Amino acid sequence: MLEAAIGKMRGGGYKATPQRTAVLRALAEEQHQSLEEIRARCPGVGLVTVYRTLDLLSELGIVRRLDLGDGARYEMAKDHHHHAICESCGDISEFEKCPLDPTLLPLEASDFEVRSHSLEVYGRCAACR
Amino acid sequence: MLEAAIGKMRGGGYKATPQRTAVLRALAEEQHQSLEEIRARCPGVGLVTVYRTLDLLSELGIVRRLDLGDGARYEMAKDHHHHAICESCGDISEFEKCPLDPTLLPLEASDFEVRSHSLEVYGRCAACR
DNA sequence: CTGTAACTGAAAAAAGTTTTCAATTGGCGG
DNA sequence: CCGCCAATTGAAAACTTTTTTCAGTTACAG
Ligand SMILES: [Mn+2]
Ligand SMILES: [Mn+2]
Ligand SMILES: [Zn+2]
Ligand SMILES: [Zn+2]
């Protein structure tokens, strides 16, 4: 898990420092954390280093940055998935089954080459109903 | 167009000031503008007033705020639609046909009540290919 | 017209992010 | 192992974006 990420860093010519490993461990503990949440999980690491590490991990494809309106959040990059966001409690859950119907994409015809997509579903989670 | 928005403001107990109308006119000129782009179209209006007007118009449902990763953008609220974003030139185009297959939404079964969704498609526009 | 609650905008504060730079260190070459 | 040095770190400062404050102004109901 972390070994793979550390290997990818070394392979890219980057050092595997204790700070970077600490940030990785923090990210592994929970998905969709804000910068401050990540920082709380690795108190020894300086603010600037957390920012820089998240940038580096994003470039390496290890981390994905989410912009869901209320500030940036970060997650370990996993398989293609989407998010269900509760408008009441803010909880973010994931689902893998992609409800996009490719045949309905009206863009292929219009010269726009689709590379990826991002879908978020908003509503009320079970607990908040 | 603007009349409807002004009426909605008055109806909500808000004043239709020249500043607010100027921001509305700026928004009507182009979709998906950043704050500074909007501000450039109504030079007489103070920065703080633009922020406050966009907040107000959002609450009234006249304006929609988009968070697409590179800072906030604003558009006049229209019918349900989605965005195709060119990763090369940054151009944002719209499409109305919603490619979501409701029967594939795996959430209805899982006690999550879906209220709305947001879908963005990333790739290359015709001009950039 | 007039009174007043709503509104505006300059300045200051707060929040979030990036840059700078001197000191430190991971890891390769010897 | 050791020592070197480019890569890395973190405190401070700078910058960017957004919010708060507050004194003066204004839209508009009555
Ligand atoms: Mn996720
Ligand atoms: Mn749009
Ligand atoms: Zn999908
Ligand atoms: Zn849709």
GROMACS .gro file of C-alpha atoms (C1' of nucleotides) and ligand atoms in nm:
model
  322
    1MET     CA    1   0.000   0.000   0.000
    2LEU     CA    2   0.244   0.262   0.119
    3GLU     CA    3   0.530   0.055  -0.023
    4ALA     CA    4   0.394   0.103  -0.372
    5ALA     CA    5   0.371   0.479  -0.324
    6ILE     CA    6   0.721   0.500  -0.177
    7GLY     CA    7   0.855   0.297  -0.467
    8LYS     CA    8   0.686   0.530  -0.713
    9MET     CA    9   0.849   0.827  -0.542
   10ARG     CA   10   1.197   0.673  -0.544
   11GLY     CA   11   1.146   0.567  -0.905
   12GLY     CA   12   1.064   0.926  -0.994
   13GLY     CA   13   1.391   1.044  -0.843
   14TYR     CA   14   1.235   1.179  -0.525
   15LYS     CA   15   1.351   1.105  -0.173
   16ALA     CA   16   1.135   0.907   0.064
   17THR     CA   17   1.163   1.132   0.366
   18PRO     CA   18   0.996   1.073   0.703
   19GLN     CA   19   0.774   1.374   0.637
   20ARG     CA   20   0.646   1.235   0.308
   21THR     CA   21   0.583   0.895   0.460
   22ALA     CA   22   0.394   1.058   0.746
   23VAL     CA   23   0.168   1.242   0.503
   24LEU     CA   24   0.110   0.919   0.313
   25ARG     CA   25   0.014   0.740   0.635
   26ALA     CA   26  -0.226   1.023   0.717
   27LEU     CA   27  -0.387   0.994   0.375
   28ALA     CA   28  -0.422   0.619   0.415
   29GLU     CA   29  -0.625   0.662   0.733
   30GLU     CA   30  -0.919   0.837   0.571
   31GLN     CA   31  -1.038   0.955   0.231
   32HIS     CA   32  -1.149   1.310   0.146
   33GLN     CA   33  -0.957   1.495   0.413
   34SER     CA   34  -0.894   1.866   0.413
   35LEU     CA   35  -0.542   1.995   0.445
   36GLU     CA   36  -0.590   2.069   0.814
   37GLU     CA   37  -0.728   1.723   0.880
   38ILE     CA   38  -0.426   1.569   0.715
   39ARG     CA   39  -0.200   1.801   0.908
   40ALA     CA   40  -0.358   1.699   1.237
   41ARG     CA   41  -0.256   1.339   1.164
   42CYS     CA   42   0.111   1.424   1.115
   43PRO     CA   43   0.176   1.702   1.367
   44GLY     CA   44   0.551   1.692   1.325
   45VAL     CA   45   0.539   1.793   0.960
   46GLY     CA   46   0.554   2.160   0.865
   47LEU     CA   47   0.262   2.325   0.686
   48VAL     CA   48   0.467   2.403   0.377
   49THR     CA   49   0.591   2.048   0.352
   50VAL     CA   50   0.237   1.913   0.362
   51TYR     CA   51   0.140   2.142   0.075
   52ARG     CA   52   0.446   2.040  -0.124
   53THR     CA   53   0.401   1.671  -0.054
   54LEU     CA   54   0.039   1.680  -0.166
   55ASP     CA   55   0.148   1.853  -0.487
   56LEU     CA   56   0.416   1.591  -0.546
   57LEU     CA   57   0.186   1.297  -0.474
   58SER     CA   58  -0.074   1.446  -0.707
   59GLU     CA   59   0.178   1.476  -0.988
   60LEU     CA   60   0.278   1.115  -0.934
   61GLY     CA   61  -0.086   1.010  -0.952
   62ILE     CA   62  -0.080   0.874  -0.598
   63VAL     CA   63  -0.318   1.135  -0.464
   64ARG     CA   64  -0.624   1.297  -0.615
   65ARG     CA   65  -0.736   1.645  -0.526
   66LEU     CA   66  -1.110   1.710  -0.502
   67ASP     CA   67  -1.277   2.050  -0.535
   68LEU     CA   68  -1.626   2.014  -0.400
   69GLY     CA   69  -1.705   2.374  -0.324
   70ASP     CA   70  -1.595   2.387   0.039
   71GLY     CA   71  -1.219   2.395  -0.003
   72ALA     CA   72  -0.982   2.133  -0.136
   73ARG     CA   73  -0.991   1.775  -0.018
   74TYR     CA   74  -0.748   1.494  -0.088
   75GLU     CA   75  -0.779   1.119  -0.132
   76MET     CA   76  -0.554   0.829  -0.223
   77ALA     CA   77  -0.613   0.767  -0.593
   78LYS     CA   78  -0.815   0.449  -0.632
   79ASP     CA   79  -1.025   0.298  -0.907
   80HIS     CA   80  -1.276   0.515  -1.089
   81HIS     CA   81  -1.551   0.612  -0.848
   82HIS     CA   82  -1.791   0.892  -0.763
   83HIS     CA   83  -1.915   1.075  -0.457
   84ALA     CA   84  -2.247   1.110  -0.282
   85ILE     CA   85  -2.243   1.420  -0.066
   86CYS     CA   86  -2.498   1.476   0.209
   87GLU     CA   87  -2.617   1.837   0.206
   88SER     CA   88  -2.715   1.809   0.570
   89CYS     CA   89  -2.413   1.662   0.748
   90GLY     CA   90  -2.151   1.700   0.477
   91ASP     CA   91  -2.061   1.332   0.478
   92ILE     CA   92  -1.897   1.209   0.158
   93SER     CA   93  -1.953   0.848   0.055
   94GLU     CA   94  -1.821   0.671  -0.250
   95PHE     CA   95  -1.975   0.446  -0.511
   96GLU     CA   96  -1.802   0.252  -0.785
   97LYS     CA   97  -2.084   0.180  -1.024
   98CYS     CA   98  -2.066   0.452  -1.284
   99PRO     CA   99  -2.415   0.568  -1.385
  100LEU     CA  100  -2.293   0.743  -1.697
  101ASP     CA  101  -2.445   0.612  -2.016
  102PRO     CA  102  -2.170   0.656  -2.276
  103THR     CA  103  -2.414   0.628  -2.563
  104LEU     CA  104  -2.592   0.934  -2.428
  105LEU     CA  105  -2.279   1.146  -2.431
  106PRO     CA  106  -2.362   1.400  -2.700
  107LEU     CA  107  -2.004   1.510  -2.728
  108GLU     CA  108  -1.845   1.241  -2.935
  109ALA     CA  109  -2.041   1.381  -3.225
  110SER     CA  110  -1.935   1.736  -3.157
  111ASP     CA  111  -1.559   1.695  -3.197
  112PHE     CA  112  -1.494   1.710  -2.823
  113GLU     CA  113  -1.266   1.425  -2.724
  114VAL     CA  114  -1.372   1.301  -2.381
  115ARG     CA  115  -1.081   1.199  -2.161
  116SER     CA  116  -1.239   1.175  -1.818
  117HIS     CA  117  -1.537   1.286  -1.617
  118SER     CA  118  -1.634   1.383  -1.269
  119LEU     CA  119  -1.976   1.319  -1.119
  120GLU     CA  120  -2.104   1.415  -0.777
  121VAL     CA  121  -2.444   1.335  -0.640
  122TYR     CA  122  -2.599   1.561  -0.374
  123GLY     CA  123  -2.880   1.479  -0.136
  124ARG     CA  124  -2.948   1.334   0.209
  125CYS     CA  125  -2.770   1.040   0.360
  126ALA     CA  126  -2.948   0.763   0.547
  127ALA     CA  127  -2.854   0.899   0.889
  128CYS     CA  128  -2.988   1.248   0.813
  129ARG     CA  129  -3.329   1.135   0.687
  130MET     CA  130  -3.428   3.850  -1.845
  131LEU     CA  131  -3.291   4.105  -1.604
  132GLU     CA  132  -3.644   4.218  -1.523
  133ALA     CA  133  -3.722   3.876  -1.380
  134ALA     CA  134  -3.414   3.883  -1.162
  135ILE     CA  135  -3.484   4.234  -1.040
  136GLY     CA  136  -3.839   4.135  -0.958
  137LYS     CA  137  -3.715   3.837  -0.763
  138MET     CA  138  -3.485   4.064  -0.562
  139ARG     CA  139  -3.760   4.316  -0.484
  140GLY     CA  140  -3.995   4.033  -0.397
  141GLY     CA  141  -3.742   3.902  -0.149
  142GLY     CA  142  -3.730   4.237   0.026
  143TYR     CA  143  -3.401   4.342  -0.129
  144LYS     CA  144  -3.332   4.670  -0.298
  145ALA     CA  145  -3.261   4.689  -0.668
  146THR     CA  146  -2.956   4.913  -0.656
  147PRO     CA  147  -2.755   5.032  -0.957
  148GLN     CA  148  -2.462   4.820  -0.836
  149ARG     CA  149  -2.668   4.503  -0.829
  150THR     CA  150  -2.811   4.570  -1.170
  151ALA     CA  151  -2.464   4.632  -1.305
  152VAL     CA  152  -2.344   4.296  -1.175
  153LEU     CA  153  -2.651   4.130  -1.328
  154ARG     CA  154  -2.576   4.287  -1.664
  155ALA     CA  155  -2.217   4.168  -1.640
  156LEU     CA  156  -2.335   3.815  -1.568
  157ALA     CA  157  -2.574   3.826  -1.862
  158GLU     CA  158  -2.288   3.900  -2.102
  159GLU     CA  159  -2.107   3.571  -2.054
  160GLN     CA  160  -2.136   3.247  -1.859
  161HIS     CA  161  -1.869   3.099  -1.633
  162GLN     CA  162  -1.686   3.419  -1.546
  163SER     CA  163  -1.443   3.456  -1.260
  164LEU     CA  164  -1.496   3.729  -1.004
  165GLU     CA  165  -1.235   3.949  -1.168
  166GLU     CA  166  -1.389   3.904  -1.510
  167ILE     CA  167  -1.724   4.009  -1.372
  168ARG     CA  168  -1.563   4.301  -1.196
  169ALA     CA  169  -1.400   4.418  -1.518
  170ARG     CA  170  -1.748   4.449  -1.672
  171CYS     CA  171  -1.878   4.676  -1.397
  172PRO     CA  172  -1.581   4.893  -1.303
  173GLY     CA  173  -1.782   5.133  -1.092
  174VAL     CA  174  -1.888   4.869  -0.842
  175GLY     CA  175  -1.675   4.804  -0.534
  176LEU     CA  176  -1.508   4.469  -0.483
  177VAL     CA  177  -1.699   4.395  -0.164
  178THR     CA  178  -2.029   4.475  -0.328
  179VAL     CA  179  -1.958   4.232  -0.610
  180TYR     CA  180  -1.888   3.956  -0.358
  181ARG     CA  181  -2.205   4.040  -0.164
  182THR     CA  182  -2.418   4.064  -0.476
  183LEU     CA  183  -2.301   3.726  -0.602
  184ASP     CA  184  -2.385   3.576  -0.262
  185LEU     CA  185  -2.729   3.732  -0.270
  186LEU     CA  186  -2.804   3.626  -0.626
  187SER     CA  187  -2.691   3.273  -0.541
  188GLU     CA  188  -2.925   3.256  -0.245
  189LEU     CA  189  -3.209   3.376  -0.465
  190GLY     CA  190  -3.128   3.105  -0.718
  191ILE     CA  191  -3.053   3.360  -0.989
  192VAL     CA  192  -2.685   3.276  -1.005
  193ARG     CA  193  -2.500   2.947  -0.977
  194ARG     CA  194  -2.149   2.923  -0.843
  195LEU     CA  195  -1.919   2.668  -1.006
  196ASP     CA  196  -1.613   2.517  -0.840
  197LEU     CA  197  -1.411   2.357  -1.115
  198GLY     CA  198  -1.073   2.345  -0.949
  199ASP     CA  199  -0.929   2.673  -1.071
  200GLY     CA  200  -1.115   2.919  -0.854
  201ALA     CA  201  -1.484   3.004  -0.840
  202ARG     CA  202  -1.682   3.088  -1.150
  203TYR     CA  203  -2.035   3.221  -1.179
  204GLU     CA  204  -2.316   3.177  -1.427
  205MET     CA  205  -2.677   3.282  -1.461
  206ALA     CA  206  -2.882   2.986  -1.343
  207LYS     CA  207  -3.043   2.821  -1.644
  208ASP     CA  208  -3.197   2.484  -1.714
  209HIS     CA  209  -3.016   2.171  -1.601
  210HIS     CA  210  -2.698   2.136  -1.800
  211HIS     CA  211  -2.340   2.013  -1.778
  212HIS     CA  212  -1.995   2.130  -1.876
  213ALA     CA  213  -1.729   2.006  -2.114
  214ILE     CA  214  -1.395   2.152  -2.011
  215CYS     CA  215  -1.098   2.152  -2.248
  216GLU     CA  216  -0.782   2.058  -2.059
  217SER     CA  217  -0.572   2.235  -2.319
  218CYS     CA  218  -0.727   2.580  -2.358
  219GLY     CA  219  -0.956   2.585  -2.056
  220ASP     CA  220  -1.264   2.659  -2.262
  221ILE     CA  221  -1.593   2.563  -2.095
  222SER     CA  222  -1.883   2.459  -2.316
  223GLU     CA  223  -2.228   2.350  -2.210
  224PHE     CA  224  -2.454   2.064  -2.308
  225GLU     CA  225  -2.814   2.006  -2.210
  226LYS     CA  226  -2.862   1.640  -2.282
  227CYS     CA  227  -2.801   1.467  -1.950
  228PRO     CA  228  -2.609   1.142  -2.002
  229LEU     CA  229  -2.694   1.009  -1.658
  230ASP     CA  230  -2.882   0.681  -1.659
  231PRO     CA  231  -3.115   0.705  -1.359
  232THR     CA  232  -3.165   0.332  -1.346
  233LEU     CA  233  -2.793   0.292  -1.293
  234LEU     CA  234  -2.789   0.516  -0.989
  235PRO     CA  235  -2.701   0.266  -0.718
  236LEU     CA  236  -2.797   0.503  -0.443
  237GLU     CA  237  -3.174   0.486  -0.433
  238ALA     CA  238  -3.133   0.142  -0.287
  239SER     CA  239  -2.884   0.255  -0.026
  240ASP     CA  240  -3.105   0.503   0.158
  241PHE     CA  241  -2.933   0.803   0.007
  242GLU     CA  242  -3.195   1.043  -0.126
  243VAL     CA  243  -3.061   1.201  -0.442
  244ARG     CA  244  -3.157   1.566  -0.481
  245SER     CA  245  -2.926   1.684  -0.756
  246HIS     CA  246  -2.606   1.603  -0.936
  247SER     CA  247  -2.314   1.770  -1.100
  248LEU     CA  248  -2.126   1.624  -1.395
  249GLU     CA  249  -1.824   1.764  -1.572
  250VAL     CA  250  -1.657   1.612  -1.873
  251TYR     CA  251  -1.287   1.676  -1.937
  252GLY     CA  252  -1.097   1.637  -2.260
  253ARG     CA  253  -0.998   1.827  -2.572
  254CYS     CA  254  -1.216   2.067  -2.763
  255ALA     CA  255  -1.243   2.069  -3.140
  256ALA     CA  256  -1.012   2.371  -3.177
  257CYS     CA  257  -0.735   2.213  -2.969
  258ARG     CA  258  -0.727   1.882  -3.154
  259DC     C1'  259  -4.150   6.408   0.075
  260DT     C1'  260  -3.947   6.187   0.458
  261DG     C1'  261  -3.773   5.840   0.766
  262DT     C1'  262  -3.539   5.441   0.807
  263DA     C1'  263  -3.372   4.995   0.724
  264DA     C1'  264  -3.094   4.838   0.365
  265DC     C1'  265  -2.692   4.914   0.118
  266DT     C1'  266  -2.216   5.063  -0.020
  267DG     C1'  267  -1.717   5.091  -0.013
  268DA     C1'  268  -1.262   5.192   0.206
  269DA     C1'  269  -0.987   4.993   0.528
  270DA     C1'  270  -0.857   4.630   0.808
  271DA     C1'  271  -0.868   4.155   0.929
  272DA     C1'  272  -0.879   3.680   0.835
  273DA     C1'  273  -0.797   3.273   0.567
  274DG     C1'  274  -0.554   3.012   0.239
  275DT     C1'  275  -0.150   2.938  -0.042
  276DT     C1'  276   0.311   3.026  -0.239
  277DT     C1'  277   0.788   3.200  -0.229
  278DT     C1'  278   1.233   3.265  -0.017
  279DC     C1'  279   1.637   3.111   0.181
  280DA     C1'  280   1.945   2.927   0.526
  281DA     C1'  281   2.001   2.492   0.755
  282DT     C1'  282   1.943   1.991   0.725
  283DT     C1'  283   1.948   1.519   0.536
  284DG     C1'  284   1.862   1.093   0.232
  285DG     C1'  285   2.099   0.796  -0.037
  286DC     C1'  286   2.454   0.725  -0.407
  287DG     C1'  287   2.954   0.682  -0.519
  288DG     C1'  288   3.371   0.582  -0.318
  289DC     C1'  289   3.089   0.251   0.646
  290DC     C1'  290   3.175   0.759   0.507
  291DG     C1'  291   3.132   1.185   0.307
  292DC     C1'  292   2.931   1.459  -0.035
  293DC     C1'  293   2.573   1.724  -0.240
  294DA     C1'  294   2.145   1.780  -0.465
  295DA     C1'  295   1.711   1.737  -0.273
  296DT     C1'  296   1.440   1.860   0.108
  297DT     C1'  297   1.266   2.101   0.511
  298DG     C1'  298   1.049   2.477   0.779
  299DA     C1'  299   1.022   2.955   0.964
  300DA     C1'  300   0.929   3.385   0.794
  301DA     C1'  301   0.756   3.677   0.463
  302DA     C1'  302   0.483   3.764   0.068
  303DC     C1'  303   0.080   3.710  -0.194
  304DT     C1'  304  -0.405   3.601  -0.310
  305DT     C1'  305  -0.865   3.562  -0.203
  306DT     C1'  306  -1.252   3.642   0.092
  307DT     C1'  307  -1.482   3.835   0.505
  308DT     C1'  308  -1.569   4.177   0.863
  309DT     C1'  309  -1.618   4.643   1.030
  310DC     C1'  310  -1.817   5.075   1.035
  311DA     C1'  311  -1.935   5.537   0.898
  312DG     C1'  312  -2.169   5.752   0.536
  313DT     C1'  313  -2.529   5.697   0.156
  314DT     C1'  314  -2.962   5.558  -0.068
  315DA     C1'  315  -3.386   5.301  -0.230
  316DC     C1'  316  -3.836   5.299  -0.157
  317DA     C1'  317  -4.263   5.224   0.155
  318DG     C1'  318  -4.577   5.504   0.363
  319MN      MN  319  -1.333   0.935  -0.316
  320MN      MN  320  -2.289   2.652  -1.744
  321ZN      ZN  321  -1.805   0.763  -1.383
  322ZN      ZN  322  -2.755   1.579  -1.546
   0.00000   0.00000   0.00000
